[in-house]
Structure formats: structure tokens, C-alpha cells
Coordinates of C-alpha atoms in Angstrom, one line a residue:
M1 CA 0.0 0.0 0.0
R2 CA 1.4 3.4 -1.0
G3 CA 1.5 6.2 1.5
P4 CA -1.0 9.2 1.4
P5 CA -0.6 11.8 -1.4
W6 CA 1.3 15.0 -0.5
P7 CA 0.1 17.6 0.0
P8 CA -3.3 16.3 1.2
P9 CA -6.5 17.7 -0.1
E10 CA -7.7 20.8 1.7
G11 CA -9.3 19.8 5.0
D12 CA -8.2 16.2 4.8
D13 CA -4.9 15.5 6.4
P14 CA -4.1 11.8 6.2
T15 CA -0.9 12.3 8.2
A16 CA -2.8 13.3 11.4
P17 CA -3.5 10.7 14.0
P18 CA -7.0 9.7 14.7
A19 CA -8.9 11.4 17.5
R20 CA -7.6 9.8 20.7
R21 CA -10.1 8.4 23.0
A22 CA -9.7 9.0 26.8
T23 CA -7.6 6.1 27.9
G24 CA -5.5 5.2 30.8
G25 CA -1.8 5.6 31.2
G26 CA -1.2 1.9 30.3
V27 CA -0.7 -1.3 32.3
D28 CA 2.8 -0.3 33.0
T29 CA 1.9 2.6 35.3
G30 CA -1.5 1.8 36.8
R31 CA -2.3 5.6 36.5
N32 CA -4.8 7.3 34.2
L33 CA -2.3 9.8 32.7
A34 CA -4.1 10.4 29.5
E35 CA -7.3 11.6 31.3
D36 CA -5.4 13.2 34.2
P37 CA -2.1 14.7 32.8
P38 CA 0.5 15.8 35.4
T39 CA 0.3 19.3 36.8
V40 CA 3.2 21.6 36.7
N41 CA 5.9 20.3 39.0
R42 CA 6.2 22.8 41.9
N43 CA 9.5 21.2 43.1
P44 CA 12.0 21.3 40.2
I45 CA 15.1 19.1 40.4
G46 CA 17.2 20.2 43.3
E47 CA 14.5 21.9 45.3
G48 CA 12.8 18.7 46.8
S49 CA 14.1 16.4 49.4
Q50 CA 15.3 12.8 49.6
G51 CA 13.1 11.8 52.5
R52 CA 15.6 12.1 55.4
G53 CA 15.8 15.8 55.7
R54 CA 18.6 16.1 53.1
P55 CA 18.2 18.3 50.1
M56 CA 18.2 16.5 46.8
P57 CA 21.3 17.0 44.7
N58 CA 20.8 19.6 41.9
R59 CA 23.2 17.7 39.6
I60 CA 22.0 16.2 36.3
V61 CA 23.8 13.4 34.7
V62 CA 23.3 12.9 30.9
T63 CA 24.5 9.5 29.6
G64 CA 25.4 9.2 25.9
A65 CA 26.5 12.9 26.2
S66 CA 28.8 12.7 23.1
G67 CA 26.1 11.3 20.8
Q68 CA 23.9 13.1 18.4
L69 CA 21.0 13.7 20.7
G70 CA 23.2 14.0 23.8
S71 CA 25.1 16.9 22.2
Y72 CA 21.8 18.8 21.6
V73 CA 20.8 18.1 25.2
L74 CA 24.0 19.5 26.6
D75 CA 23.7 22.6 24.5
R76 CA 20.2 23.1 25.9
L77 CA 21.3 22.6 29.5
E78 CA 24.5 24.8 29.0
G79 CA 22.5 28.0 29.4
T80 CA 20.8 27.0 32.6
A81 CA 22.0 27.3 36.2
R82 CA 22.0 23.5 36.6
E83 CA 25.1 21.6 37.5
V84 CA 25.4 19.0 34.6
V85 CA 27.8 16.1 34.1
G86 CA 27.9 14.3 30.8
W87 CA 28.9 10.7 30.6
S88 CA 30.5 9.2 27.5
R89 CA 31.9 5.8 26.7
S90 CA 35.4 7.0 25.9
T91 CA 35.4 10.8 25.3
G92 CA 36.4 13.2 28.1
G93 CA 36.7 17.0 28.1
H94 CA 34.1 19.7 28.1
R95 CA 31.2 20.9 26.0
G96 CA 31.0 24.6 26.9
R97 CA 31.0 24.7 30.7
I98 CA 29.7 21.1 31.0
P99 CA 32.3 18.4 31.9
I100 CA 32.1 15.1 30.0
V101 CA 33.7 12.2 31.8
P102 CA 34.3 8.7 30.5
V103 CA 32.0 6.0 32.0
D104 CA 31.9 2.5 30.6
L105 CA 28.4 1.3 31.0
A106 CA 29.6 -2.2 30.0
D107 CA 31.4 -2.4 33.3
P108 CA 28.9 -2.8 36.2
G109 CA 31.5 -1.8 38.8
A110 CA 32.4 1.4 36.9
L111 CA 28.7 2.3 36.4
A112 CA 28.0 1.8 40.1
A113 CA 31.0 3.8 41.2
A114 CA 30.1 6.7 38.8
L115 CA 26.6 6.9 40.1
D116 CA 27.8 7.1 43.7
R117 CA 30.5 9.6 42.8
D118 CA 28.3 12.0 40.8
D119 CA 25.2 11.4 43.0
P120 CA 22.8 13.0 40.5
G121 CA 19.4 14.3 41.5
A122 CA 18.2 13.5 38.0
I123 CA 19.4 11.3 35.2
L124 CA 18.7 11.5 31.5
H125 CA 19.7 8.1 30.1
L126 CA 20.4 8.4 26.4
A127 CA 23.3 6.0 26.0
A128 CA 22.5 2.9 24.0
V129 CA 23.7 0.4 21.4
S130 CA 21.4 2.2 18.9
R131 CA 22.5 0.9 15.5
V132 CA 20.2 -1.8 14.3
D133 CA 23.0 -3.8 12.7
E134 CA 25.2 -3.6 15.8
A135 CA 22.3 -4.7 18.1
R136 CA 21.7 -7.7 15.8
D137 CA 25.3 -8.7 15.4
N138 CA 26.5 -8.1 18.9
P139 CA 23.5 -9.2 21.1
E140 CA 25.6 -9.6 24.3
R141 CA 26.8 -6.0 24.2
A142 CA 23.3 -4.7 23.2
R143 CA 21.8 -6.6 26.2
R144 CA 24.5 -5.3 28.6
I145 CA 24.1 -1.6 27.6
N146 CA 20.4 -1.4 26.6
V147 CA 19.0 -3.7 29.3
E148 CA 21.3 -4.5 32.2
A149 CA 22.9 -1.1 32.6
T150 CA 19.5 0.6 32.2
G151 CA 18.2 -1.6 34.9
E152 CA 21.1 -0.8 37.2
I153 CA 20.6 2.9 36.7
A154 CA 16.8 2.5 37.3
D155 CA 17.5 0.5 40.5
W156 CA 19.9 3.2 41.8
A157 CA 17.5 6.0 41.0
S158 CA 14.5 4.3 42.6
R159 CA 16.4 3.4 45.8
R160 CA 17.4 7.0 46.3
G161 CA 14.2 8.7 45.1
R162 CA 15.9 10.3 42.1
R163 CA 14.4 11.3 38.8
L164 CA 15.1 9.1 35.7
V165 CA 14.1 9.7 32.1
F166 CA 15.0 6.8 29.9
A167 CA 15.2 7.4 26.1
S168 CA 13.6 4.5 24.2
T169 CA 12.6 4.1 20.6
D170 CA 9.6 3.9 18.2
L171 CA 11.1 0.6 17.1
V172 CA 9.6 -1.3 20.1
F173 CA 6.5 -1.6 17.9
D174 CA 6.0 -4.3 15.2
G175 CA 4.9 -1.7 12.6
S176 CA 1.6 -3.5 11.7
R177 CA -0.4 -0.3 11.7
P178 CA 0.0 3.5 12.2
W179 CA -0.3 5.9 15.1
W180 CA 0.9 3.8 18.1
R181 CA -0.2 5.0 21.5
E182 CA 1.7 4.5 24.8
E183 CA -0.6 1.9 26.1
D184 CA -0.5 -0.2 22.9
P185 CA 1.2 -3.6 23.0
A186 CA 4.9 -3.3 22.2
E187 CA 6.0 -6.4 20.3
P188 CA 9.3 -5.5 18.5
I189 CA 10.5 -7.5 15.6
L190 CA 14.1 -6.1 15.5
A191 CA 16.8 -7.2 17.9
Y192 CA 17.4 -3.6 18.7
G193 CA 13.8 -3.0 19.5
R194 CA 13.6 -6.1 21.7
S195 CA 16.6 -4.9 23.7
K196 CA 15.1 -1.5 24.2
R197 CA 11.7 -3.0 25.2
E198 CA 13.5 -5.0 27.9
G199 CA 15.2 -1.8 29.0
E200 CA 11.8 -0.2 29.3
R201 CA 10.5 -3.0 31.5
A202 CA 13.6 -2.6 33.7
V203 CA 12.6 1.0 34.2
L204 CA 8.9 0.6 34.5
R205 CA 9.0 -1.9 37.3
H206 CA 9.9 1.1 39.5
P207 CA 7.1 3.6 40.2
G208 CA 7.9 7.2 39.5
L209 CA 10.3 6.9 36.5
L210 CA 9.7 7.8 32.9
V211 CA 10.3 6.1 29.5
A212 CA 10.4 8.5 26.6
R213 CA 10.0 6.7 23.3
I214 CA 11.6 8.9 20.6
G215 CA 10.8 8.9 16.9
L216 CA 13.1 9.3 14.0
L217 CA 15.3 12.4 14.6
Y218 CA 16.8 14.7 12.0
G219 CA 19.1 17.7 12.0
P220 CA 22.7 18.7 11.5
S221 CA 25.3 16.8 13.6
R222 CA 26.7 18.6 16.6
C223 CA 28.9 15.8 17.8
G224 CA 31.5 15.6 15.1
R225 CA 30.1 12.4 13.5
P226 CA 27.7 12.4 10.6
T227 CA 24.1 11.4 11.0
S228 CA 22.5 8.9 8.5
L229 CA 20.8 11.9 6.8
D230 CA 24.2 13.7 6.6
C231 CA 25.6 10.6 4.7
L232 CA 22.6 10.5 2.3
L233 CA 22.9 14.2 1.6
D234 CA 26.6 13.9 1.0
A235 CA 25.9 11.2 -1.5
L236 CA 23.4 13.4 -3.3
R237 CA 25.9 16.2 -3.5
R238 CA 28.2 13.8 -5.2
G239 CA 25.5 13.1 -7.8
E240 CA 24.9 9.6 -6.5
R241 CA 21.4 8.1 -6.7
R242 CA 19.9 6.8 -3.5
A243 CA 16.8 4.6 -3.0
L244 CA 14.7 4.9 0.2
F245 CA 11.6 3.0 1.4
E246 CA 8.3 4.6 0.4
D247 CA 6.4 2.1 2.5
E248 CA 8.2 2.6 5.9
F249 CA 6.6 5.3 7.9
R250 CA 7.9 7.4 10.9
T251 CA 7.0 10.6 12.7
P252 CA 10.2 12.6 12.5
L253 CA 11.3 15.3 14.9
D254 CA 14.3 17.7 14.8
Y255 CA 17.0 17.1 17.4
A256 CA 16.7 20.5 19.0
T257 CA 13.0 20.0 19.8
A258 CA 13.5 16.5 21.1
A259 CA 16.2 17.8 23.4
E260 CA 13.9 20.6 24.6
A261 CA 11.2 18.1 25.3
L262 CA 13.5 15.7 27.3
V263 CA 14.8 18.6 29.4
L264 CA 11.3 19.7 30.2
L265 CA 10.2 16.2 31.0
L266 CA 13.1 15.8 33.3
D267 CA 11.6 18.6 35.5
R268 CA 8.2 17.1 35.5
S269 CA 8.6 14.6 38.3
D270 CA 4.9 13.8 38.2
A271 CA 5.2 12.7 34.5
I272 CA 5.7 9.0 34.9
G273 CA 5.2 5.8 32.9
I274 CA 5.6 6.3 29.1
V275 CA 5.4 9.2 26.7
H276 CA 6.0 9.4 23.0
V277 CA 8.4 12.2 21.8
A278 CA 8.0 12.6 18.1
G279 CA 6.8 14.9 15.3
A280 CA 3.1 15.3 14.3
A281 CA 3.5 14.3 10.6
R282 CA 3.6 10.7 9.4
V283 CA 5.9 10.4 6.4
S284 CA 8.0 7.8 4.7
R285 CA 11.8 7.8 4.6
F286 CA 11.6 8.5 0.9
E287 CA 9.3 11.5 1.4
L288 CA 11.5 12.9 4.2
L289 CA 14.6 12.9 2.1
R290 CA 12.8 14.2 -0.9
R291 CA 11.6 17.2 1.0
L292 CA 14.9 17.8 2.6
A293 CA 16.8 17.5 -0.7
S294 CA 14.3 19.9 -2.3
R295 CA 15.1 22.5 0.4
E296 CA 18.8 22.0 -0.3
G297 CA 18.3 22.6 -4.0
M298 CA 19.3 19.0 -5.0
P299 CA 17.8 17.2 -8.0
A300 CA 14.8 15.1 -7.1
D301 CA 15.6 12.4 -9.6
L302 CA 18.5 11.3 -7.5
I303 CA 16.1 10.0 -4.9
V304 CA 14.2 6.9 -6.0
P305 CA 11.4 5.1 -4.1
N306 CA 12.0 1.5 -2.9
R307 CA 9.8 -1.0 -1.1
Q308 CA 10.6 -3.3 1.8
A309 CA 9.6 -6.4 -0.1
D310 CA 12.1 -5.5 -2.9
S311 CA 15.0 -5.1 -0.5
P312 CA 14.8 -7.8 2.2
G313 CA 17.5 -7.5 4.9
P314 CA 18.8 -9.8 7.6
E315 CA 15.8 -8.8 9.8
P316 CA 12.3 -7.8 8.9
R317 CA 11.8 -4.1 9.4
P318 CA 8.6 -2.6 10.9
A319 CA 6.6 -0.9 8.2
D320 CA 4.9 1.8 10.3
V321 CA 6.0 3.0 13.7
S322 CA 4.3 6.4 13.6
L323 CA 3.7 7.6 17.1
D324 CA 0.6 9.2 18.6
T325 CA 1.9 12.2 20.6
T326 CA -1.4 13.3 22.2
R327 CA 0.1 12.7 25.7
L328 CA 3.2 14.8 25.0
A329 CA 1.0 17.7 23.9
E330 CA -1.1 17.4 27.1
W331 CA 2.0 17.2 29.3
L332 CA 4.0 19.9 27.6
P333 CA 1.4 22.3 26.1
G334 CA 4.0 25.0 25.7
L335 CA 6.5 22.9 23.7
D336 CA 7.2 24.5 20.3
R337 CA 7.0 21.4 18.1
P338 CA 7.4 22.6 14.5
A339 CA 5.6 21.1 11.6
L340 CA 7.9 19.1 9.4
E341 CA 8.4 21.8 6.8
E342 CA 9.2 24.3 9.4
G343 CA 11.5 21.9 11.2
L344 CA 13.4 21.2 8.0
E345 CA 13.7 24.9 7.3
R346 CA 15.3 25.4 10.8
C347 CA 17.8 22.7 9.9
R348 CA 19.1 24.3 6.6
R349 CA 22.6 24.5 8.1
W350 CA 23.0 21.2 6.3
G351 CA 23.6 23.1 3.1

């Protein structure tokens, strides 16, 4: 089945999610968050207490700090009064005023020592084995990082009453239909998605923590390594033809807005369970690159549509993991989440 025409007829937007019925927050939380969204947190990180008369540490730890999304998050936090520490697998140094220290999440002892040393009041856990091929080909490492280390961080945060936001993925769904909601069954078909779903379970067994499932992200790299879209655009600039799936759908969001949402969610200690962080438009990978290339003045004939059935890989890929973000809009009504065209326009630094 081909995707919807673009642009849609006036008054008929096939990319919009269906009207969402009032549903609960899902079996993972036992709380009706969709009908009763969190109120504004009156005790931001660092102004609460740990339960024994001690003030909660104001420090925020960001794991995966030298990655694509982590770099945007550090840039967002850099202008605040917060004390922030970035963790990276091997890279040390600073990003602005924020120190980045090497912490090997594959080493349980090193992870435990780093948690006790930095003693954060809040943790934004972005680090992951996130490449689909790496998670498939190195399942032991994927399990260690995506599941076991995540569980150890969640255990530590829960024991001390600290805030944790765990970044998961839209690929926890099997892709059998569009517009997935937080309470829908997550039955991943990729090894990567399975490892992230297990990581979600390790977090959700503790009350008071948050899983943020993140859609496909786009934007120029800030970490010194190219994104997948960077590589595609470079190929087009060289005049090389590229084929992308026209029957694989996502809800893309720019990195800067995703970082803003995660930082805001970190402060909402009453936002617990699961929330989807993604864009509002459902588009195929083919359509996304076509629109981006058009804005960069590249010839459209270099981008050709392909279909999943014509290019089978070592694993089946989910066809449609578009995310319903009604809950995100309820929880963060002030979040400036640009439409896709506006988001792409903001990212024209690619040129």
C-alpha cells in the first residue's frame, strides 16, 4: 500500500493521528495519565528532598552525552543554572562549561562507582547500542548496555528517590499499523527494538520513573560524527542516486525540539510511565529525504522510491511505527514542536 498523497486535499490530512479516546496511562503505570495529565511540578530538580531531611542534589547526569541527541541536550542545558555532568563511553573533556567524563556502562562496577561519585538528583539516560545492525550482530553488548545497565541505573534512582528519564525508541512496535499509543502492546521485531523494550521493562518496574519513546530524529550533527541523513545528503551532493523506502513510515522530529522536550520532562517529576516524543506528521523515509533535498536545491531524480519487499534485509523491518503524541501535547502544552516543513527549514545548516 502506498502512502498518502502529498500535500493532502484541503481539510483532509491523512498524516494526522485519529482522534484519541480518553484512555489510561497503560498497564505499566496503573495511573490514568491520558485523562489526568500531570500538573506543573512545583518542586524542580534540586528543590525537593530525599526523605531524610537532606536536600536532593541539583546535579543532572546525561548519559550518551557525546552522541547526536546528547550533544543537543548538553547545548540546551548549558545556558541554565544547573550543574550538569555528561557521561560518554570514551570521550572526556568539556562541552561549553559542562564536563564530559568517560564512564563505561559495559562495566557494572564502573557504572555503580560513577553513580555514587556523581550522585545526581536526575538522570537523562540516552546511552544505547542504537545501530540496528550492531544490536543484531552483537547481542551480548546490546543486552548489557540497553537492558542490564539501564536496569542498574533505574534501581539506583529508585532506591534514592531520584528522577530518571530513559530514552527508548519507536522501534519497540511491530509496525503493523499507524499511530501507536503509549498503552498499545509493544512487540518489537528487530533485535534492537527487543533490547530497548527489555530496558523499558527494567525502568517501569519502578514507580515514579519515565520512559520517553523517541521517533526518527533529523538535524545537522553537533557531535563531530555524521548522521545517517548527513551521509545521504553527501551522496546526493556527489551526484549519487539513493533509494529509500516509500512504505516505511515514521513521525520525524528535529534534534533540538527532542532535546527541549526531554529537558522539560526531566523537570516534571509527576510525569511517569511512558510518553512518545516525536513529530506530528507521518511520512516515509523516501518522502522525508525528498523534502529535505528539495530545500537544499538538490535534483529530485537522484532519490528513488524503494519498497521493503524488494530489498529484504537480515531482519524484517517494521513498516509503520508512527507515534501518537497526544500525551506529549497534554503534558507539555508550551512545547514549540514545529511542523515538518518548518523543522526542515530550521535545519538548513546542512547546506
